[in-house]
Short mmCIF file of C-alpha atoms in Angstrom, two decimals:
data_model
loop_
_atom_site.label_atom_id
_atom_site.label_comp_id
_atom_site.label_asym_id
_atom_site.label_seq_id
_atom_site.Cartn_x
_atom_site.Cartn_y
_atom_site.Cartn_z
CA UNK A 694 -18.44 9.93 18.19
CA UNK A 695 -17.67 13.39 19.48
CA UNK A 696 -14.41 13.86 17.54
CA UNK A 697 -12.37 11.97 14.94
CA UNK A 698 -9.97 10.52 17.48
CA UNK A 699 -12.88 8.08 18.32
CA UNK A 700 -13.53 7.11 14.74
CA UNK A 701 -13.01 3.44 15.65
CA UNK A 702 -16.20 3.52 17.72
CA UNK A 703 -18.09 3.77 14.44
CA UNK A 704 -15.86 1.78 12.02
CA UNK A 705 -14.40 -0.87 14.31
CA UNK A 706 -17.79 -1.67 15.88
CA UNK A 707 -19.54 -1.75 12.48
CA UNK A 708 -16.81 -4.06 11.15
CA UNK A 709 -17.27 -6.53 13.96
CA UNK A 710 -21.07 -6.43 13.72
CA UNK A 711 -20.85 -7.44 10.04
CA UNK A 712 -19.51 -10.80 11.28
CA UNK A 713 -21.90 -11.04 14.19
CA UNK A 714 -24.93 -10.55 11.89
CA UNK A 715 -23.60 -12.93 9.32
CA UNK A 716 -23.15 -15.59 12.09
CA UNK A 717 -26.84 -15.27 12.97
CA UNK A 718 -27.97 -15.66 9.30
CA UNK A 719 -25.48 -18.40 8.49
CA UNK A 720 -24.35 -20.29 11.59
CA UNK A 721 -23.02 -23.06 9.22
CA UNK A 722 -20.40 -20.70 7.70
CA UNK A 723 -18.02 -20.67 10.83
CA UNK A 724 -17.95 -16.89 10.54
CA UNK A 725 -15.89 -16.41 13.69
CA UNK A 726 -13.00 -18.41 12.14
CA UNK A 727 -13.29 -16.39 8.93
CA UNK A 728 -12.94 -13.23 11.08
CA UNK A 729 -9.31 -14.25 11.94
CA UNK A 730 -8.04 -14.19 8.42
CA UNK A 731 -10.16 -11.27 7.19
CA UNK A 732 -9.49 -8.98 10.11
CA UNK A 733 -7.34 -10.02 13.14
CA UNK A 734 -4.39 -11.69 11.44
CA UNK A 735 -4.14 -9.29 8.58
CA UNK A 736 -4.12 -6.22 10.79
CA UNK A 737 -1.40 -7.72 12.99
CA UNK A 738 0.87 -7.75 9.94
CA UNK A 739 0.68 -3.97 9.96
CA UNK A 740 0.41 -3.45 13.64
CA UNK A 741 3.73 -5.19 14.22
CA UNK A 742 5.59 -2.24 12.76
CA UNK A 743 7.10 0.72 14.54
CA UNK A 744 5.13 2.94 12.16
CA UNK A 745 1.80 1.68 13.53
CA UNK A 746 -0.39 3.89 15.65
CA UNK A 747 -2.91 3.55 18.54
CA UNK A 748 -6.59 3.00 17.79
CA UNK A 749 -7.44 6.19 19.69
CA UNK A 750 -5.16 9.02 18.54
CA UNK A 751 -5.19 12.81 18.52
CA UNK A 752 -6.56 14.30 15.30
CA UNK A 753 -5.78 17.97 14.58
CA UNK A 754 -5.46 18.25 10.81
CA UNK A 755 -7.79 17.42 7.96
CA UNK A 756 -5.13 15.06 6.44
CA UNK A 757 -5.18 13.10 9.67
CA UNK A 758 -8.91 12.59 9.44
CA UNK A 759 -8.49 10.89 6.07
CA UNK A 760 -5.42 8.95 7.12
CA UNK A 761 -7.12 7.22 10.14
CA UNK A 762 -9.66 5.51 7.94
CA UNK A 763 -7.29 2.64 7.93
CA UNK A 764 -7.07 -0.99 8.98
CA UNK A 765 -6.12 -0.06 12.54
CA UNK A 766 -9.51 1.66 13.03
CA UNK A 767 -11.49 -0.97 11.20
CA UNK A 768 -9.72 -4.27 11.71
CA UNK A 769 -7.85 -3.79 15.00
CA UNK A 770 -10.87 -1.95 16.34
CA UNK A 771 -13.10 -4.89 15.52
CA UNK A 772 -10.54 -7.36 16.86
CA UNK A 773 -10.27 -5.76 20.30
CA UNK A 774 -14.14 -5.54 20.46
CA UNK A 775 -14.25 -9.25 19.76
CA UNK A 776 -11.65 -9.91 22.42
CA UNK A 777 -13.66 -7.77 24.91
CA UNK A 778 -16.76 -9.78 24.18
CA UNK A 779 -14.74 -12.98 24.77
CA UNK A 780 -13.49 -11.50 28.10
CA UNK A 781 -16.96 -10.46 29.34
CA UNK A 782 -19.17 -13.15 27.85
CA UNK A 783 -21.77 -12.70 25.06
CA UNK A 784 -24.68 -11.85 27.31
CA UNK A 785 -22.92 -9.23 29.40
CA UNK A 786 -21.43 -7.71 26.23
CA UNK A 787 -24.94 -7.58 24.71
CA UNK A 788 -26.45 -5.98 27.70
CA UNK A 789 -23.67 -3.31 27.90
CA UNK A 790 -23.69 -2.50 24.19
CA UNK A 791 -27.47 -2.29 24.18
CA UNK A 792 -27.47 0.21 27.10
CA UNK A 793 -24.78 2.23 25.32
CA UNK A 794 -26.70 2.48 22.12
CA UNK A 795 -29.85 3.50 23.96
CA UNK A 796 -28.15 6.07 26.12
CA UNK A 797 -26.38 7.75 23.19
CA UNK A 798 -29.13 7.35 20.57
CA UNK A 799 -29.08 10.50 18.33
CA UNK A 800 -26.19 11.85 20.32
CA UNK A 801 -22.35 11.72 20.27
CA UNK A 802 -20.22 9.46 22.42
CA UNK A 803 -16.58 8.78 23.38
CA UNK A 804 -14.69 5.63 23.87
CA UNK A 805 -14.90 5.95 27.66
CA UNK A 806 -18.70 6.03 27.43
CA UNK A 807 -18.76 2.58 25.89
CA UNK A 808 -16.41 1.32 28.63
CA UNK A 809 -18.63 2.84 31.38
CA UNK A 810 -21.72 1.04 30.07
CA UNK A 811 -19.93 -2.28 29.72
CA UNK A 812 -18.51 -1.92 33.23
CA UNK A 813 -22.11 -1.33 34.63
CA UNK A 814 -23.15 -4.49 32.78
CA UNK A 815 -20.45 -6.44 34.58
CA UNK A 816 -21.85 -5.08 37.88
CA UNK A 817 -18.45 -3.48 38.44
CA UNK A 818 -16.65 -6.84 38.62
CA UNK A 819 -14.32 -5.78 35.82
CA UNK A 820 -12.47 -2.51 35.39
CA UNK A 821 -13.17 -2.30 31.63
CA UNK A 822 -11.46 1.07 31.07
CA UNK A 823 -8.28 -0.09 32.80
CA UNK A 824 -8.12 -3.21 30.62
CA UNK A 825 -9.19 -1.76 27.30
CA UNK A 826 -7.08 1.50 27.42
CA UNK A 827 -3.98 -0.73 27.09
CA UNK A 828 -5.34 -2.03 23.79
CA UNK A 829 -6.74 1.18 22.34
CA UNK A 830 -4.34 3.94 23.53
CA UNK A 831 -1.05 2.45 22.49
CA UNK A 832 0.22 0.99 19.25
CA UNK A 833 1.11 -2.65 18.68
CA UNK A 834 0.39 -5.80 20.48
CA UNK A 835 2.20 -8.29 22.72
CA UNK A 836 3.96 -11.60 22.12
CA UNK A 837 3.49 -13.81 25.17
CA UNK A 838 6.24 -16.35 25.73
CA UNK A 839 4.90 -19.55 27.37
CA UNK A 840 7.48 -21.85 28.94
CA UNK A 841 6.46 -25.18 30.51
CA UNK A 842 8.44 -26.90 33.27
CA UNK A 843 6.54 -29.94 34.37
CA UNK A 844 3.27 -28.73 35.79
CA UNK A 845 4.38 -25.07 35.88
CA UNK A 846 3.65 -22.64 33.03
CA UNK A 847 5.47 -19.26 33.06
CA UNK A 848 4.19 -16.42 30.91
CA UNK A 849 5.91 -13.18 30.12
CA UNK A 850 4.95 -10.39 27.65
CA UNK A 851 6.75 -7.85 25.46
CA UNK A 852 5.76 -5.78 22.47
CA UNK A 853 6.01 -7.77 19.23
CA UNK A 854 7.87 -6.30 16.23
CA UNK A 855 8.27 -7.84 12.83
CA UNK A 856 11.89 -6.74 12.98
CA UNK A 857 13.30 -7.77 16.41
CA UNK A 858 16.06 -5.20 16.17
CA UNK A 859 13.58 -2.32 16.24
CA UNK A 860 14.40 0.25 18.83
CA UNK A 861 11.49 2.04 20.44
CA UNK A 862 11.05 4.00 23.54
CA UNK A 863 8.54 2.88 26.13
CA UNK A 864 8.10 6.46 27.05
CA UNK A 865 5.96 6.94 23.93
CA UNK A 866 3.24 4.89 25.57
CA UNK A 867 1.45 5.72 28.82
CA UNK A 868 1.51 1.97 29.55
CA UNK A 869 5.09 1.27 28.59
CA UNK A 870 3.91 -1.10 25.94
CA UNK A 871 2.42 -3.61 28.37
CA UNK A 872 -1.09 -4.95 28.17
CA UNK A 873 -3.82 -6.41 30.35
CA UNK A 874 -3.91 -9.76 28.61
CA UNK A 875 -6.82 -12.35 28.84
CA UNK A 876 -5.06 -15.71 28.78
CA UNK A 877 -7.03 -18.76 27.74
CA UNK A 878 -5.86 -22.41 27.21
CA UNK A 879 -6.87 -26.02 26.70
CA UNK A 880 -4.77 -29.15 27.04
CA UNK A 881 -4.59 -32.73 25.72
CA UNK A 882 -6.27 -34.05 28.90
CA UNK A 883 -8.84 -31.28 29.39
CA UNK A 884 -10.85 -29.44 26.70
CA UNK A 885 -12.32 -27.04 29.23
CA UNK A 886 -11.22 -23.50 28.39
CA UNK A 887 -9.25 -22.18 31.36
CA UNK A 888 -9.03 -18.36 31.82
CA UNK A 889 -6.79 -15.99 33.79
CA UNK A 890 -5.14 -12.62 33.44
CA UNK A 891 -1.54 -11.62 32.70
CA UNK A 892 -1.44 -8.02 34.06
CA UNK A 893 0.68 -5.20 32.75
CA UNK A 894 2.34 -4.50 36.11
CA UNK A 895 3.99 -7.84 36.57
CA UNK A 896 7.09 -9.03 34.80
CA UNK A 897 5.86 -12.66 34.59
CA UNK A 898 3.32 -15.03 36.04
CA UNK A 899 3.67 -18.76 36.81
CA UNK A 900 0.58 -20.98 37.16
CA UNK A 901 -0.04 -24.63 37.84
CA UNK A 902 -1.29 -26.69 34.87
CA UNK A 903 -2.04 -30.43 34.35
CA UNK A 904 0.92 -32.64 33.25
CA UNK A 905 -0.50 -32.86 29.69
CA UNK A 906 1.11 -33.91 26.50
CA UNK A 907 0.30 -30.56 24.79
CA UNK A 908 -1.13 -27.20 25.68
CA UNK A 909 -2.83 -24.70 23.30
CA UNK A 910 -3.10 -21.07 24.46
CA UNK A 911 -5.26 -18.25 23.19
CA UNK A 912 -8.30 -20.40 22.58
CA UNK A 913 -9.83 -19.66 19.10
CA UNK A 914 -7.37 -16.68 18.92
CA UNK A 915 -9.91 -14.58 20.82
CA UNK A 916 -6.99 -12.54 22.28
CA UNK A 917 -5.22 -9.95 20.15
CA UNK A 918 -1.71 -11.29 20.77
CA UNK A 919 0.76 -13.89 19.68
CA UNK A 920 1.88 -16.94 21.68
CA UNK A 921 5.52 -18.25 21.49
CA UNK A 922 5.81 -21.67 22.94
CA UNK A 923 9.08 -23.43 23.70
CA UNK A 924 10.48 -25.27 20.72
CA UNK A 925 9.54 -28.59 22.24
CA UNK A 926 5.90 -27.51 22.66
CA UNK A 927 5.89 -26.29 19.10
CA UNK A 928 7.03 -29.63 17.95
CA UNK A 929 4.34 -31.40 19.98
CA UNK A 930 1.66 -29.16 18.47
CA UNK A 931 3.09 -29.93 15.03
CA UNK A 932 2.87 -33.66 15.70
CA UNK A 933 -0.73 -33.16 16.85
CA UNK A 934 -1.58 -31.60 13.49
CA UNK A 935 0.01 -34.35 11.60
CA UNK A 936 -1.61 -37.24 13.59
CA UNK A 937 -5.02 -35.88 14.77
CA UNK A 938 -5.49 -32.20 13.62
CA UNK A 939 -9.24 -32.30 14.21
CA UNK A 940 -8.66 -32.33 17.94
CA UNK A 941 -8.15 -28.56 17.54
CA UNK A 942 -10.79 -26.26 15.91
CA UNK A 943 -10.13 -24.72 12.53
CA UNK A 944 -9.70 -21.34 14.38
CA UNK A 945 -6.97 -22.81 16.59
CA UNK A 946 -5.26 -24.49 13.63
CA UNK A 947 -5.10 -21.26 11.68
CA UNK A 948 -3.88 -19.47 14.81
CA UNK A 949 -0.95 -21.82 15.15
CA UNK A 950 0.02 -21.33 11.50
CA UNK A 951 -0.28 -17.60 11.79
CA UNK A 952 1.69 -17.30 15.06
CA UNK A 953 4.43 -19.66 13.89
CA UNK A 954 5.15 -17.76 10.67
CA UNK A 955 4.91 -14.38 12.43
CA UNK A 956 7.48 -15.51 15.01
CA UNK A 957 9.71 -17.05 12.33
CA UNK A 958 9.61 -13.86 10.31
CA UNK A 959 10.69 -11.96 13.34
CA UNK A 960 13.52 -14.37 14.40
CA UNK A 961 11.74 -15.58 17.46
CA UNK A 962 11.42 -19.03 16.08
CA UNK A 963 13.43 -21.23 13.72
CA UNK A 964 11.87 -21.03 10.27
CA UNK A 965 11.88 -24.84 10.00
CA UNK A 966 9.27 -25.03 12.83
CA UNK A 967 6.90 -22.71 11.07
CA UNK A 968 7.27 -24.52 7.80
CA UNK A 969 6.70 -27.92 9.54
CA UNK A 970 3.28 -26.55 10.51
CA UNK A 971 2.26 -26.78 6.81
CA UNK A 972 3.17 -30.51 6.34
CA UNK A 973 -0.22 -31.74 7.44
CA UNK A 974 -2.12 -29.51 4.99
CA UNK A 975 -2.87 -32.24 2.48
CA UNK A 976 -5.30 -33.54 5.12
CA UNK A 977 -6.83 -30.11 6.04
CA UNK A 978 -10.53 -29.81 5.11
CA UNK A 979 -11.29 -26.27 6.34
CA UNK A 980 -10.44 -23.36 4.01
CA UNK A 981 -9.30 -20.88 6.65
CA UNK A 982 -6.14 -22.74 7.77
CA UNK A 983 -5.33 -23.36 4.05
CA UNK A 984 -5.85 -19.74 3.27
CA UNK A 985 -3.65 -18.59 6.18
CA UNK A 986 -0.89 -21.02 5.05
CA UNK A 987 -1.29 -19.86 1.46
CA UNK A 988 -0.81 -16.21 2.57
CA UNK A 989 2.43 -17.08 4.31
CA UNK A 990 3.76 -19.31 1.52
CA UNK A 991 2.95 -16.68 -1.00
CA UNK A 992 4.93 -14.23 1.05
CA UNK A 993 7.92 -16.54 0.71
CA UNK A 994 7.23 -16.84 -2.96
CA UNK A 995 7.33 -12.98 -3.43
CA UNK A 996 10.57 -12.78 -1.47
CA UNK A 997 12.22 -15.54 -3.47
CA UNK A 998 11.20 -14.35 -6.94
CA UNK A 999 14.14 -14.85 -9.38
CA UNK A 1000 16.17 -16.49 -6.55
CA UNK A 1001 17.40 -20.06 -6.18
CA UNK A 1002 14.80 -21.10 -3.65
CA UNK A 1003 11.90 -20.13 -5.82
CA UNK A 1004 11.69 -23.40 -7.78
CA UNK A 1005 12.02 -25.53 -4.70
CA UNK A 1006 9.21 -23.64 -3.00
CA UNK A 1007 7.08 -24.34 -6.09
CA UNK A 1008 7.98 -28.07 -5.87
CA UNK A 1009 7.03 -28.18 -2.19
CA UNK A 1010 3.62 -26.58 -2.67
CA UNK A 1011 2.96 -28.80 -5.70
CA UNK A 1012 3.82 -31.83 -3.50
CA UNK A 1013 1.26 -30.64 -0.91
CA UNK A 1014 -1.39 -30.22 -3.51
CA UNK A 1015 -0.51 -33.44 -5.31
CA UNK A 1016 -1.34 -35.39 -2.08
CA UNK A 1017 -4.82 -34.07 -1.93
CA UNK A 1018 -7.25 -36.85 -2.96
CA UNK A 1019 -10.34 -34.68 -3.73
CA UNK A 1020 -10.83 -33.47 -7.40
CA UNK A 1021 -11.50 -29.80 -6.85
CA UNK A 1022 -12.12 -29.12 -10.59
CA UNK A 1023 -15.34 -31.10 -10.48
CA UNK A 1024 -18.56 -28.99 -10.40
CA UNK A 1025 -20.05 -30.91 -7.56
CA UNK A 1026 -23.34 -29.47 -6.29
CA UNK A 1027 -22.90 -31.20 -3.00
CA UNK A 1028 -20.24 -28.80 -1.72
CA UNK A 1029 -21.33 -26.46 1.11
CA UNK A 1030 -20.10 -22.90 1.44
CA UNK A 1031 -16.89 -23.67 3.32
CA UNK A 1032 -16.01 -26.48 0.88
CA UNK A 1033 -16.56 -24.17 -2.09
CA UNK A 1034 -14.25 -21.55 -0.46
CA UNK A 1035 -11.70 -24.35 0.03
CA UNK A 1036 -12.00 -25.22 -3.62
CA UNK A 1037 -11.17 -21.62 -4.63
CA UNK A 1038 -8.08 -21.55 -2.40
CA UNK A 1039 -6.71 -24.89 -3.58
CA UNK A 1040 -7.27 -24.20 -7.33
CA UNK A 1041 -5.77 -20.72 -6.99
CA UNK A 1042 -2.64 -22.19 -5.30
CA UNK A 1043 -2.32 -24.93 -7.85
CA UNK A 1044 -2.34 -22.38 -10.70
CA UNK A 1045 -0.06 -19.95 -8.98
CA UNK A 1046 2.55 -22.60 -8.27
CA UNK A 1047 2.45 -23.96 -11.74
CA UNK A 1048 0.94 -27.48 -11.20
CA UNK A 1049 0.84 -28.66 -14.79
CA UNK A 1050 -2.54 -30.38 -14.57
CA UNK A 1051 -4.10 -27.26 -13.01
CA UNK A 1052 -2.64 -24.99 -15.69
CA UNK A 1053 -3.91 -27.16 -18.46
CA UNK A 1054 -7.41 -27.34 -17.02
CA UNK A 1055 -7.61 -23.58 -16.28
CA UNK A 1056 -6.52 -22.62 -19.71
CA UNK A 1057 -9.04 -24.99 -21.31
CA UNK A 1058 -11.86 -23.39 -19.25
CA UNK A 1059 -10.58 -19.93 -20.13
CA UNK A 1060 -10.63 -20.74 -23.87
CA UNK A 1061 -14.10 -22.24 -23.50
CA UNK A 1062 -15.21 -18.96 -21.90
CA UNK A 1063 -13.73 -16.83 -24.70
CA UNK A 1064 -14.67 -18.96 -27.62
CA UNK A 1065 -18.00 -20.50 -26.62
CA UNK A 1066 -19.20 -17.89 -24.02
CA UNK A 1067 -19.52 -20.63 -21.27
CA UNK A 1068 -18.92 -18.89 -18.03
CA UNK A 1069 -17.07 -20.87 -15.32
CA UNK A 1070 -18.65 -21.77 -12.04
CA UNK A 1071 -18.87 -18.59 -9.94
CA UNK A 1072 -16.64 -20.29 -7.14
CA UNK A 1073 -13.75 -20.67 -9.52
CA UNK A 1074 -14.38 -17.86 -11.96
CA UNK A 1075 -11.70 -15.54 -10.73
CA UNK A 1076 -9.11 -18.29 -10.89
CA UNK A 1077 -10.13 -19.29 -14.48
CA UNK A 1078 -10.04 -15.69 -15.70
CA UNK A 1079 -6.75 -14.69 -14.02
CA UNK A 1080 -4.66 -17.79 -14.58
CA UNK A 1081 -6.15 -18.42 -18.00
CA UNK A 1082 -5.14 -14.90 -19.07
CA UNK A 1083 -1.69 -15.38 -17.59
CA UNK A 1084 -1.17 -18.08 -20.22
CA UNK A 1085 -2.97 -16.16 -22.96
CA UNK A 1086 -1.61 -14.19 -25.90
CA UNK A 1087 -2.21 -10.67 -27.16
CA UNK A 1088 -5.25 -11.60 -29.19
CA UNK A 1089 -6.93 -13.19 -26.18
CA UNK A 1090 -6.16 -10.16 -24.02
CA UNK A 1091 -7.85 -7.95 -26.56
CA UNK A 1092 -10.95 -10.08 -26.50
CA UNK A 1093 -10.89 -10.06 -22.72
CA UNK A 1094 -10.55 -6.21 -22.79
CA UNK A 1095 -13.68 -5.86 -24.99
CA UNK A 1096 -15.60 -8.18 -22.60
CA UNK A 1097 -14.49 -5.98 -19.73
CA UNK A 1098 -15.66 -2.75 -21.41
CA UNK A 1099 -19.06 -4.17 -22.23
CA UNK A 1100 -19.69 -5.92 -18.87
CA UNK A 1101 -22.38 -4.23 -16.75
CA UNK A 1102 -22.43 -6.43 -13.60
CA UNK A 1103 -20.04 -4.79 -11.10
CA UNK A 1104 -18.52 -7.93 -9.54
CA UNK A 1105 -18.00 -9.65 -12.87
CA UNK A 1106 -16.42 -6.49 -14.29
CA UNK A 1107 -13.90 -6.38 -11.32
CA UNK A 1108 -12.95 -10.06 -12.02
CA UNK A 1109 -12.37 -9.32 -15.71
CA UNK A 1110 -10.40 -6.19 -14.81
CA UNK A 1111 -8.11 -8.03 -12.41
CA UNK A 1112 -7.58 -10.83 -15.00
CA UNK A 1113 -6.39 -8.22 -17.49
CA UNK A 1114 -3.42 -7.49 -15.17
CA UNK A 1115 -2.23 -11.14 -15.31
CA UNK A 1116 -0.61 -10.98 -18.76
CA UNK A 1117 3.16 -11.89 -18.99
CA UNK A 1118 3.81 -9.52 -21.79
CA UNK A 1119 5.31 -6.14 -20.84
CA UNK A 1120 3.93 -4.37 -23.82
CA UNK A 1121 0.39 -5.35 -22.86
CA UNK A 1122 0.74 -4.25 -19.26
CA UNK A 1123 2.27 -0.92 -20.44
CA UNK A 1124 -0.76 -0.47 -22.66
CA UNK A 1125 -3.12 -1.22 -19.77
CA UNK A 1126 -1.47 1.43 -17.62
CA UNK A 1127 -2.28 4.04 -20.21
CA UNK A 1128 -5.80 2.63 -20.88
CA UNK A 1129 -6.66 2.82 -17.19
CA UNK A 1130 -6.21 6.57 -17.18
CA UNK A 1131 -9.29 6.92 -19.31
CA UNK A 1132 -12.29 7.14 -16.94
CA UNK A 1133 -14.54 5.92 -19.71
CA UNK A 1134 -12.62 2.66 -19.45
CA UNK A 1135 -11.75 2.39 -15.77
CA UNK A 1136 -13.77 4.16 -13.02
CA UNK A 1137 -11.77 6.37 -10.66
CA UNK A 1138 -12.77 4.20 -7.63
CA UNK A 1139 -11.19 1.18 -9.43
CA UNK A 1140 -8.06 2.93 -10.72
CA UNK A 1141 -5.81 2.19 -7.70
CA UNK A 1142 -7.06 -1.41 -7.73
CA UNK A 1143 -5.73 -1.94 -11.26
CA UNK A 1144 -2.43 -0.27 -10.37
CA UNK A 1145 -1.89 -2.41 -7.35
CA UNK A 1146 -2.87 -5.55 -9.29
CA UNK A 1147 -0.37 -4.88 -12.06
CA UNK A 1148 2.33 -4.29 -9.44
CA UNK A 1149 1.60 -7.74 -7.91
CA UNK A 1150 2.37 -9.36 -11.27
CA UNK A 1151 6.12 -9.92 -11.16
CA UNK A 1152 6.32 -8.64 -14.79
CA UNK A 1153 4.48 -5.49 -13.84
CA UNK A 1154 6.06 -4.49 -10.56
CA UNK A 1155 8.85 -2.37 -12.14
CA UNK A 1156 6.41 -0.94 -14.72
CA UNK A 1157 4.09 0.42 -12.01
CA UNK A 1158 6.94 1.83 -9.90
CA UNK A 1159 8.31 3.62 -12.94
CA UNK A 1160 4.79 4.80 -13.85
CA UNK A 1161 4.10 6.07 -10.31
CA UNK A 1162 7.35 8.18 -10.22
CA UNK A 1163 6.93 9.47 -13.86
CA UNK A 1164 3.26 10.25 -13.50
CA UNK A 1165 3.24 11.50 -9.92
CA UNK A 1166 2.01 15.07 -10.73
CA UNK A 1167 -0.75 13.60 -12.94
CA UNK A 1168 -1.89 11.42 -9.93
CA UNK A 1169 -1.78 14.38 -7.50
CA UNK A 1170 -3.75 16.55 -9.76
CA UNK A 1171 -6.38 13.94 -10.45
CA UNK A 1172 -6.88 12.59 -6.98
CA UNK A 1173 -5.27 15.09 -4.53
CA UNK A 1174 -2.90 14.15 -1.69
CA UNK A 1175 -5.88 14.00 0.66
CA UNK A 1176 -7.28 10.92 -1.10
CA UNK A 1177 -6.87 7.99 1.27
CA UNK A 1178 -6.89 5.36 -1.54
CA UNK A 1179 -4.09 7.33 -3.15
CA UNK A 1180 -2.29 7.37 0.17
CA UNK A 1181 -2.30 3.60 0.29
CA UNK A 1182 -0.86 3.16 -3.18
CA UNK A 1183 2.84 3.45 -2.37
CA UNK A 1184 2.81 0.79 0.45
CA UNK A 1185 0.90 -1.51 -1.87
CA UNK A 1186 3.21 -1.07 -4.88
CA UNK A 1187 6.42 -1.22 -2.78
CA UNK A 1188 5.36 -4.08 -0.43
CA UNK A 1189 7.46 -6.76 -2.18
CA UNK A 1190 10.66 -4.74 -2.75
CA UNK A 1191 13.65 -6.43 -1.13
CA UNK A 1192 16.80 -4.75 -2.42
CA UNK A 1193 18.87 -1.81 -1.21
CA UNK A 1194 18.54 -0.31 -4.70
CA UNK A 1195 14.79 -0.13 -4.48
CA UNK A 1196 14.93 1.22 -0.89
CA UNK A 1197 17.17 4.02 -2.10
CA UNK A 1198 14.90 4.77 -5.03
CA UNK A 1199 12.00 5.19 -2.57
CA UNK A 1200 13.96 7.62 -0.31
CA UNK A 1201 15.00 9.68 -3.34
CA UNK A 1202 11.39 9.77 -4.53
CA UNK A 1203 10.06 10.82 -1.11
CA UNK A 1204 12.72 13.54 -0.83
CA UNK A 1205 11.68 14.84 -4.21
CA UNK A 1206 8.05 14.86 -3.30
CA UNK A 1207 7.99 15.53 0.48
CA UNK A 1208 4.24 16.41 0.65
CA UNK A 1209 2.44 13.13 1.39
CA UNK A 1210 -0.95 14.18 2.61
CA UNK A 1211 -3.03 11.15 3.62
CA UNK A 1212 -0.09 8.95 2.58
CA UNK A 1213 2.33 10.13 5.31
CA UNK A 1214 1.86 7.09 7.41
CA UNK A 1215 1.87 4.86 4.39
CA UNK A 1216 5.32 6.05 3.39
CA UNK A 1217 6.74 5.35 6.83
CA UNK A 1218 5.20 1.88 6.65
CA UNK A 1219 6.53 1.25 3.15
CA UNK A 1220 10.14 2.16 4.13
CA UNK A 1221 9.93 -0.10 7.18
CA UNK A 1222 8.46 -2.97 5.19
CA UNK A 1223 11.19 -2.84 2.51
CA UNK A 1224 13.93 -2.53 5.09
CA UNK A 1225 12.46 -5.57 6.87
CA UNK A 1226 12.21 -7.52 3.57
CA UNK A 1227 15.96 -6.90 2.94
CA UNK A 1228 16.91 -8.11 6.44
CA UNK A 1229 14.47 -11.03 6.07
CA UNK A 1230 16.41 -12.37 3.07
CA UNK A 1231 19.72 -11.95 4.93
CA UNK A 1232 18.41 -13.87 7.96
CA UNK A 1233 16.27 -16.56 6.40
CA UNK A 1234 17.07 -17.35 2.76
CA UNK A 1235 19.71 -20.03 3.42
CA UNK A 1236 17.70 -21.77 6.19
CA UNK A 1237 14.52 -21.96 4.16
CA UNK A 1238 16.38 -23.06 1.09
CA UNK A 1239 17.84 -26.02 2.99
CA UNK A 1240 14.50 -26.91 4.56
CA UNK A 1241 12.86 -26.89 1.12
CA UNK A 1242 15.63 -29.13 -0.40
CA UNK A 1243 15.05 -31.65 2.38
CA UNK A 1244 11.24 -31.57 2.06
CA UNK A 1245 10.62 -32.03 -1.62
#
């Protein structure tokens, strides 16, 4: 890259190639589906905020250089590259990228240089720069409404916000927040992937489609956008999942769950429709749809903590897990990689939502580890350590702390460190906050991990928020405001706040310490997230509570 505004050319491309390389080495791992949960869907949950930024942006200050090493450069960058490959085809994409790498070997390049080589590879049949500038030079992404009327399908786009009342000016984008969108779809009567374009310069487009029972758009979620079907089509897709879910790929199933919850969160869709998409999960055998559903159910759990709906949500998830026939606690050697990942997701959910049989088993394995030095299977080790310690006492925490200090293997040490944050005793977590300041105990590169993990423990959230405000000068002196991990701390710690009291505390703290350095964008995001959390409860708590009562 010639300058920092094209950082994504390095980081976004490298992030995507991680998955491409892994797909070659392990074609049995369904790596492209894993990409959705690791990269595309996770970054959309940030990119749907007004505080987001374009992939390519002007950089004129050292703090901005540090700040743009973020998920937009990495995850959105890799997501739009994946979309571009899907648009052009793997072979054309490979030829274009190969030519780009050869031409600029041992040299610097700009975003437009990549577009030029890819356009040449298409033999000038596609205006790559025109298409991709709409994805790289403006923030956000579109929601595409898809309305069927017989054999007619009408599509229309607009920028998607997690808060539908967000007011933004189209003048802040050279493309008025419109995108060149590659539309793909399959139907109940034709599994062929149909493709066409929704251009930025048209208000809507209507096409002829077969008179099919159901239609699924954005095949394998290749496109970096969300689809909003009519309520009737959502219900048809939900019935498909309940009756014959394997008709759709795991990528498409996870896409439906992700889109439905994203739309429901933003008031585009009744929450009951999104929750209905989880009812089939007891039959689901692929870990990615389960993981996507777990992420969204856990978001509900965080919002409902200490509220009336909390217990009913626990009962609903326990019901889903109770209907699963497989015993995931068994140490079967027959499980393949994806089945082992599913095992981890299911056991983690069961422990998190207090399924009694899971809690009994996990504590038994935890005690066996402490007393007899029998390590759990690596696939479930994190779950055993964390949820075992969450039921443990002070003496067991002290023993785990000593094991953490003496552990030399880095991944095992991280698992033990995170487990130490699971205690339900305030005094222990307070002690851990002080212990962590000692670099002979906790390495500097792990320090913010431990703070964030304590804050995710409901018992520890207030402790970390108080610690952060009381020890701010210590943190600034130790890490400097230009540290990008430090800059991400506030949005991490504050992400589950959902009261006006907490929002006001944040504003007071930011006014008291106006210099944010690499955390400037993070502060804007944090305020927007908390404001949205407050509105979310106002809009959805009663509806979700009623749905849960009727579903348990």
